Short mmCIF file of N, CA and C in Angstrom, two decimals:
data_model
loop_
_atom_site.label_atom_id
_atom_site.label_comp_id
_atom_site.label_asym_id
_atom_site.label_seq_id
_atom_site.Cartn_x
_atom_site.Cartn_y
_atom_site.Cartn_z
N THR H 1 5.83 24.37 9.45
CA THR H 1 4.90 24.33 10.66
C THR H 1 5.57 24.64 11.75
N ALA H 2 5.56 25.55 12.74
CA ALA H 2 6.32 26.03 13.86
C ALA H 2 5.45 25.75 15.20
N HIS H 3 6.14 25.35 16.28
CA HIS H 3 5.57 25.06 17.52
C HIS H 3 6.25 25.92 18.53
N TYR H 4 5.96 26.55 19.55
CA TYR H 4 6.76 27.18 20.42
C TYR H 4 6.59 26.17 21.81
N ASN H 5 7.50 25.68 22.33
CA ASN H 5 7.41 24.99 23.32
C ASN H 5 7.93 25.47 24.58
N VAL H 6 7.57 25.54 25.88
CA VAL H 6 8.08 25.95 27.06
C VAL H 6 7.90 24.87 27.97
N VAL H 7 9.04 24.65 28.66
CA VAL H 7 9.16 23.79 29.92
C VAL H 7 9.67 24.44 31.15
N THR H 8 8.83 24.14 32.31
CA THR H 8 9.35 24.77 33.50
C THR H 8 9.67 23.38 34.52
N ALA H 9 10.76 23.63 34.96
CA ALA H 9 10.91 22.69 35.99
C ALA H 9 11.10 23.28 37.40
N VAL H 10 10.48 22.55 38.29
CA VAL H 10 10.67 22.97 39.87
C VAL H 10 11.23 21.82 40.60
N GLY H 11 12.21 22.13 41.31
CA GLY H 11 13.04 21.21 42.19
C GLY H 11 12.95 21.66 43.60
N THR H 12 12.80 20.72 44.78
CA THR H 12 12.82 20.91 46.14
C THR H 12 13.77 20.00 46.62
N ASP H 13 14.73 20.73 47.58
CA ASP H 13 15.67 19.88 48.25
C ASP H 13 15.35 19.35 49.57
N ASP H 14 16.08 18.69 50.24
CA ASP H 14 15.68 18.26 51.57
C ASP H 14 15.44 19.25 52.63
N ASP H 15 15.70 20.44 52.56
CA ASP H 15 15.49 21.63 53.46
C ASP H 15 14.24 22.30 53.14
N GLY H 16 13.71 21.82 51.93
CA GLY H 16 12.38 22.64 51.49
C GLY H 16 12.53 23.89 50.64
N THR H 17 13.94 23.99 50.23
CA THR H 17 14.22 25.21 49.46
C THR H 17 13.98 24.85 47.81
N THR H 18 13.20 25.54 47.25
CA THR H 18 12.89 25.30 45.75
C THR H 18 13.61 26.03 44.83
N ASP H 19 13.65 25.59 43.63
CA ASP H 19 14.27 26.46 42.69
C ASP H 19 13.50 25.91 41.46
N THR H 20 13.13 27.09 40.54
CA THR H 20 12.61 27.05 39.26
C THR H 20 13.24 27.30 38.14
N ALA H 21 13.05 26.72 37.17
CA ALA H 21 14.15 27.03 35.92
C ALA H 21 13.05 26.94 34.61
N THR H 22 13.17 27.82 33.71
CA THR H 22 12.24 27.59 32.54
C THR H 22 13.09 27.86 31.31
N ASP H 23 12.81 26.88 30.04
CA ASP H 23 13.42 26.97 29.04
C ASP H 23 12.27 26.97 27.70
N ASP H 24 12.67 27.80 26.78
CA ASP H 24 11.75 27.60 25.59
C ASP H 24 12.36 27.55 24.32
N GLU H 25 11.68 27.03 23.22
CA GLU H 25 12.16 27.01 21.93
C GLU H 25 11.37 26.85 20.91
N THR H 26 11.46 27.40 19.87
CA THR H 26 10.46 27.26 18.83
C THR H 26 11.02 26.02 17.84
N VAL H 27 10.17 25.18 17.67
CA VAL H 27 10.62 24.02 16.86
C VAL H 27 9.81 24.23 15.28
N THR H 28 10.66 23.98 14.38
CA THR H 28 9.91 24.14 13.06
C THR H 28 10.23 22.81 12.19
N PHE H 29 9.20 22.34 11.59
CA PHE H 29 9.32 21.10 10.74
C PHE H 29 8.44 21.31 9.46
N ASP H 30 8.91 20.42 8.70
CA ASP H 30 7.99 20.65 7.32
C ASP H 30 7.17 19.14 7.32
N ASP H 31 6.06 19.26 6.94
CA ASP H 31 5.14 18.03 6.87
C ASP H 31 5.40 17.31 5.51
N VAL H 32 5.91 15.89 5.50
CA VAL H 32 6.01 15.37 4.35
C VAL H 32 5.24 14.20 4.12
N LEU H 33 4.46 14.53 2.86
CA LEU H 33 3.54 13.42 2.63
C LEU H 33 4.29 12.20 2.11
N PRO H 34 3.43 11.06 2.13
CA PRO H 34 4.14 9.72 1.60
C PRO H 34 3.99 9.95 0.11
N ASP H 35 5.48 9.55 -0.38
CA ASP H 35 5.57 9.39 -1.74
C ASP H 35 5.63 8.22 -2.32
N ILE H 36 4.61 7.43 -2.13
CA ILE H 36 4.92 5.94 -2.57
C ILE H 36 3.81 5.64 -3.72
N SER H 37 4.10 5.01 -4.91
CA SER H 37 3.32 4.82 -5.67
C SER H 37 3.73 3.62 -6.46
N ILE H 38 2.73 2.72 -7.15
CA ILE H 38 3.05 1.63 -7.94
C ILE H 38 2.11 1.66 -9.05
N SER H 39 2.81 1.18 -10.36
CA SER H 39 2.05 1.16 -11.45
C SER H 39 2.29 -0.23 -12.15
N LYS H 40 1.27 -0.73 -12.74
CA LYS H 40 1.66 -2.20 -13.43
C LYS H 40 1.41 -1.94 -15.05
N THR H 41 1.96 -2.94 -15.64
CA THR H 41 1.77 -3.20 -17.16
C THR H 41 0.97 -4.48 -17.50
N ALA H 42 0.50 -4.44 -18.66
CA ALA H 42 -0.17 -5.76 -19.22
C ALA H 42 -0.89 -6.34 -18.23
N SER H 43 -2.34 -5.62 -18.14
CA SER H 43 -3.49 -6.06 -17.67
C SER H 43 -4.48 -5.83 -18.58
N PRO H 44 -5.31 -6.54 -19.24
CA PRO H 44 -5.24 -8.10 -18.87
C PRO H 44 -4.05 -8.60 -19.53
N THR H 45 -3.71 -9.91 -19.13
CA THR H 45 -2.44 -10.60 -19.23
C THR H 45 -2.52 -12.12 -19.62
N SER H 46 -1.75 -12.70 -20.35
CA SER H 46 -1.59 -14.12 -20.20
C SER H 46 -0.19 -14.47 -19.90
N GLY H 47 0.38 -13.49 -19.45
CA GLY H 47 2.03 -13.68 -19.24
C GLY H 47 2.57 -12.90 -18.09
N THR H 48 3.71 -12.10 -18.52
CA THR H 48 4.48 -11.46 -17.48
C THR H 48 3.89 -10.01 -17.18
N VAL H 49 3.78 -9.94 -15.88
CA VAL H 49 3.28 -8.44 -15.52
C VAL H 49 4.64 -7.84 -15.03
N HIS H 50 4.63 -6.42 -15.44
CA HIS H 50 5.79 -5.60 -14.90
C HIS H 50 5.30 -4.62 -13.73
N PHE H 51 6.08 -4.55 -12.73
CA PHE H 51 5.45 -3.65 -11.52
C PHE H 51 6.90 -2.62 -11.40
N ASP H 52 6.31 -1.26 -11.40
CA ASP H 52 7.09 -0.15 -11.20
C ASP H 52 6.77 0.57 -9.88
N CYS H 53 7.71 0.65 -9.00
CA CYS H 53 7.36 1.17 -7.70
C CYS H 53 8.47 2.30 -7.65
N ASN H 54 7.97 3.39 -7.12
CA ASN H 54 9.21 4.29 -6.91
C ASN H 54 9.82 4.32 -5.73
N VAL H 55 9.44 3.60 -4.60
CA VAL H 55 10.25 3.01 -3.63
C VAL H 55 10.32 1.75 -3.56
N PRO H 56 11.38 1.08 -3.28
CA PRO H 56 11.48 -0.31 -3.48
C PRO H 56 10.64 -0.99 -2.37
N ALA H 57 9.71 -1.98 -2.79
CA ALA H 57 8.69 -2.67 -1.91
C ALA H 57 9.50 -3.85 -1.29
N SER H 58 8.84 -4.34 -0.23
CA SER H 58 9.61 -5.20 0.48
C SER H 58 8.76 -6.72 0.43
N HIS H 59 7.51 -6.71 0.03
CA HIS H 59 6.67 -7.80 0.19
C HIS H 59 5.48 -7.67 -0.87
N MET H 60 5.11 -8.87 -1.41
CA MET H 60 4.02 -8.79 -2.47
C MET H 60 3.04 -9.98 -2.20
N THR H 61 1.77 -9.62 -2.19
CA THR H 61 0.87 -10.77 -2.49
C THR H 61 -0.10 -10.68 -3.37
N VAL H 62 -0.39 -11.97 -4.09
CA VAL H 62 -1.48 -11.98 -5.14
C VAL H 62 -2.56 -12.93 -4.74
N ILE H 63 -3.74 -12.20 -4.70
CA ILE H 63 -4.89 -12.97 -4.27
C ILE H 63 -5.90 -13.07 -5.32
N SER H 64 -6.60 -14.45 -5.37
CA SER H 64 -7.73 -14.38 -6.50
C SER H 64 -8.83 -13.91 -5.86
N TYR H 65 -9.94 -13.56 -6.71
CA TYR H 65 -11.23 -13.12 -6.63
C TYR H 65 -11.78 -13.81 -5.53
N MET H 66 -11.50 -15.08 -5.39
CA MET H 66 -12.01 -15.93 -4.18
C MET H 66 -11.30 -15.98 -2.99
N GLY H 67 -10.44 -15.10 -2.70
CA GLY H 67 -9.58 -14.92 -1.63
C GLY H 67 -8.46 -15.92 -1.32
N GLN H 68 -8.27 -16.58 -2.44
CA GLN H 68 -7.01 -17.73 -2.24
C GLN H 68 -5.69 -16.84 -2.56
N ARG H 69 -4.59 -17.14 -1.85
CA ARG H 69 -3.41 -16.42 -1.95
C ARG H 69 -2.58 -17.52 -2.85
N VAL H 70 -2.49 -17.09 -3.86
CA VAL H 70 -1.54 -17.61 -5.18
C VAL H 70 -0.31 -17.38 -5.20
N TYR H 71 0.39 -16.29 -4.32
CA TYR H 71 1.56 -15.68 -4.67
C TYR H 71 1.93 -15.12 -3.17
N GLU H 72 2.79 -15.32 -2.62
CA GLU H 72 3.23 -14.66 -1.31
C GLU H 72 4.66 -14.62 -1.20
N GLY H 73 5.29 -13.29 -1.02
CA GLY H 73 6.79 -13.43 -1.10
C GLY H 73 7.65 -12.09 -1.27
N HIS H 74 8.71 -12.00 -1.58
CA HIS H 74 9.37 -10.71 -1.93
C HIS H 74 8.80 -9.88 -2.92
N ALA H 75 8.90 -8.84 -3.02
CA ALA H 75 8.30 -8.26 -4.07
C ALA H 75 9.18 -8.39 -5.26
N VAL H 76 8.55 -8.32 -6.45
CA VAL H 76 9.39 -8.33 -7.53
C VAL H 76 9.00 -7.40 -8.64
N SER H 77 9.83 -7.14 -9.73
CA SER H 77 9.43 -6.13 -10.55
C SER H 77 8.80 -7.01 -11.91
N GLU H 78 9.02 -8.02 -12.02
CA GLU H 78 8.18 -8.89 -12.84
C GLU H 78 7.84 -10.08 -12.51
N TRP H 79 6.61 -10.43 -12.73
CA TRP H 79 5.82 -11.52 -12.13
C TRP H 79 5.17 -12.23 -13.25
N ASN H 80 5.24 -13.63 -13.36
CA ASN H 80 4.55 -14.56 -14.42
C ASN H 80 3.20 -14.89 -14.05
N ALA H 81 2.16 -14.28 -14.56
CA ALA H 81 0.80 -14.70 -14.14
C ALA H 81 0.38 -15.65 -15.10
N GLY H 82 1.38 -16.28 -16.19
CA GLY H 82 0.72 -17.22 -17.29
C GLY H 82 0.35 -18.47 -16.61
N THR H 83 0.72 -18.97 -15.48
CA THR H 83 0.30 -20.01 -15.05
C THR H 83 -1.01 -20.39 -14.22
N LEU H 84 -1.48 -19.12 -14.07
CA LEU H 84 -2.76 -18.88 -13.28
C LEU H 84 -3.90 -19.14 -14.07
N PRO H 85 -5.06 -19.51 -13.53
CA PRO H 85 -6.37 -19.71 -14.41
C PRO H 85 -6.87 -18.39 -14.70
N ALA H 86 -7.62 -18.23 -15.71
CA ALA H 86 -8.12 -16.77 -16.01
C ALA H 86 -9.18 -16.39 -15.02
N GLY H 87 -9.08 -15.11 -14.85
CA GLY H 87 -9.70 -14.39 -13.59
C GLY H 87 -9.19 -13.05 -13.19
N VAL H 88 -9.80 -12.62 -11.93
CA VAL H 88 -9.35 -11.38 -11.56
C VAL H 88 -8.57 -11.75 -10.27
N TYR H 89 -7.59 -10.80 -10.16
CA TYR H 89 -6.63 -11.36 -8.90
C TYR H 89 -6.31 -9.92 -8.54
N TYR H 90 -5.98 -9.76 -7.46
CA TYR H 90 -5.50 -8.37 -6.39
C TYR H 90 -4.04 -8.63 -5.98
N VAL H 91 -3.21 -7.76 -6.57
CA VAL H 91 -1.89 -7.67 -6.24
C VAL H 91 -1.62 -6.60 -5.00
N GLU H 92 -1.25 -7.09 -3.92
CA GLU H 92 -0.90 -6.26 -2.82
C GLU H 92 0.45 -5.96 -2.44
N VAL H 93 0.98 -4.89 -2.82
CA VAL H 93 2.49 -4.47 -2.39
C VAL H 93 2.69 -4.00 -1.08
N GLU H 94 3.56 -4.20 -0.26
CA GLU H 94 3.84 -3.52 1.13
C GLU H 94 5.24 -3.35 1.14
N TRP H 95 5.35 -2.16 1.53
CA TRP H 95 6.89 -1.50 1.67
C TRP H 95 7.34 -1.79 3.54
N SER H 96 8.36 -1.49 3.46
CA SER H 96 9.03 -1.73 4.97
C SER H 96 8.40 -0.94 6.16
N ASP H 97 7.80 0.24 5.75
CA ASP H 97 7.31 1.13 6.74
C ASP H 97 5.76 0.55 7.08
N GLY H 98 5.15 -0.26 6.24
CA GLY H 98 3.84 -0.75 6.56
C GLY H 98 2.87 -0.22 5.41
N GLU H 99 3.30 0.87 4.63
CA GLU H 99 2.51 1.45 3.83
C GLU H 99 2.14 0.10 2.65
N ARG H 100 0.66 0.00 2.02
CA ARG H 100 0.34 -0.93 1.28
C ARG H 100 -0.40 -0.25 0.07
N ALA H 101 -0.31 -0.92 -1.02
CA ALA H 101 -1.08 -0.55 -2.33
C ALA H 101 -1.50 -1.70 -2.93
N THR H 102 -2.73 -1.64 -3.45
CA THR H 102 -3.33 -2.60 -4.04
C THR H 102 -3.76 -2.44 -5.61
N ARG H 103 -3.62 -3.34 -6.52
CA ARG H 103 -3.85 -3.28 -7.70
C ARG H 103 -4.47 -4.24 -8.26
N THR H 104 -5.32 -4.18 -9.33
CA THR H 104 -6.28 -5.38 -9.98
C THR H 104 -5.43 -5.73 -11.16
N LEU H 105 -5.54 -7.21 -11.18
CA LEU H 105 -4.89 -7.80 -12.32
C LEU H 105 -5.88 -8.77 -13.03
N VAL H 106 -6.12 -8.59 -14.30
CA VAL H 106 -6.85 -9.53 -15.17
C VAL H 106 -6.03 -10.42 -15.93
N VAL H 107 -6.26 -11.79 -15.70
CA VAL H 107 -5.63 -12.91 -16.24
C VAL H 107 -6.32 -13.35 -17.39
N GLN H 108 -6.22 -13.49 -18.60
CA GLN H 108 -6.97 -14.22 -19.61
C GLN H 108 -6.36 -15.30 -20.19
N PRO H 109 -6.83 -16.41 -20.68
CA PRO H 109 -6.14 -17.39 -21.33
C PRO H 109 -5.28 -17.18 -22.62
#
């Protein structure tokens, strides 16, 4: 994508004399789409869940279907869901730039 920018500056001194200057430049840049993804293994599970993020995540939250936060802290690549009661949970992973992804996790006895 290219944009043509033109800037014109006008200055006036104490005697009322003005001067004008113009500059232009074409600015080119490539649009970059976010390339963040997360996948998980072992759902349904009664033990360890593995998370694979192509960009290192900074924060992870696990929320029960009732809205209770059962884990909140640093993102990890393995997480033990074996201590949770059976049910549906939501795993939200957040990156340092604020991007988030949510996955469903089913825990069975």
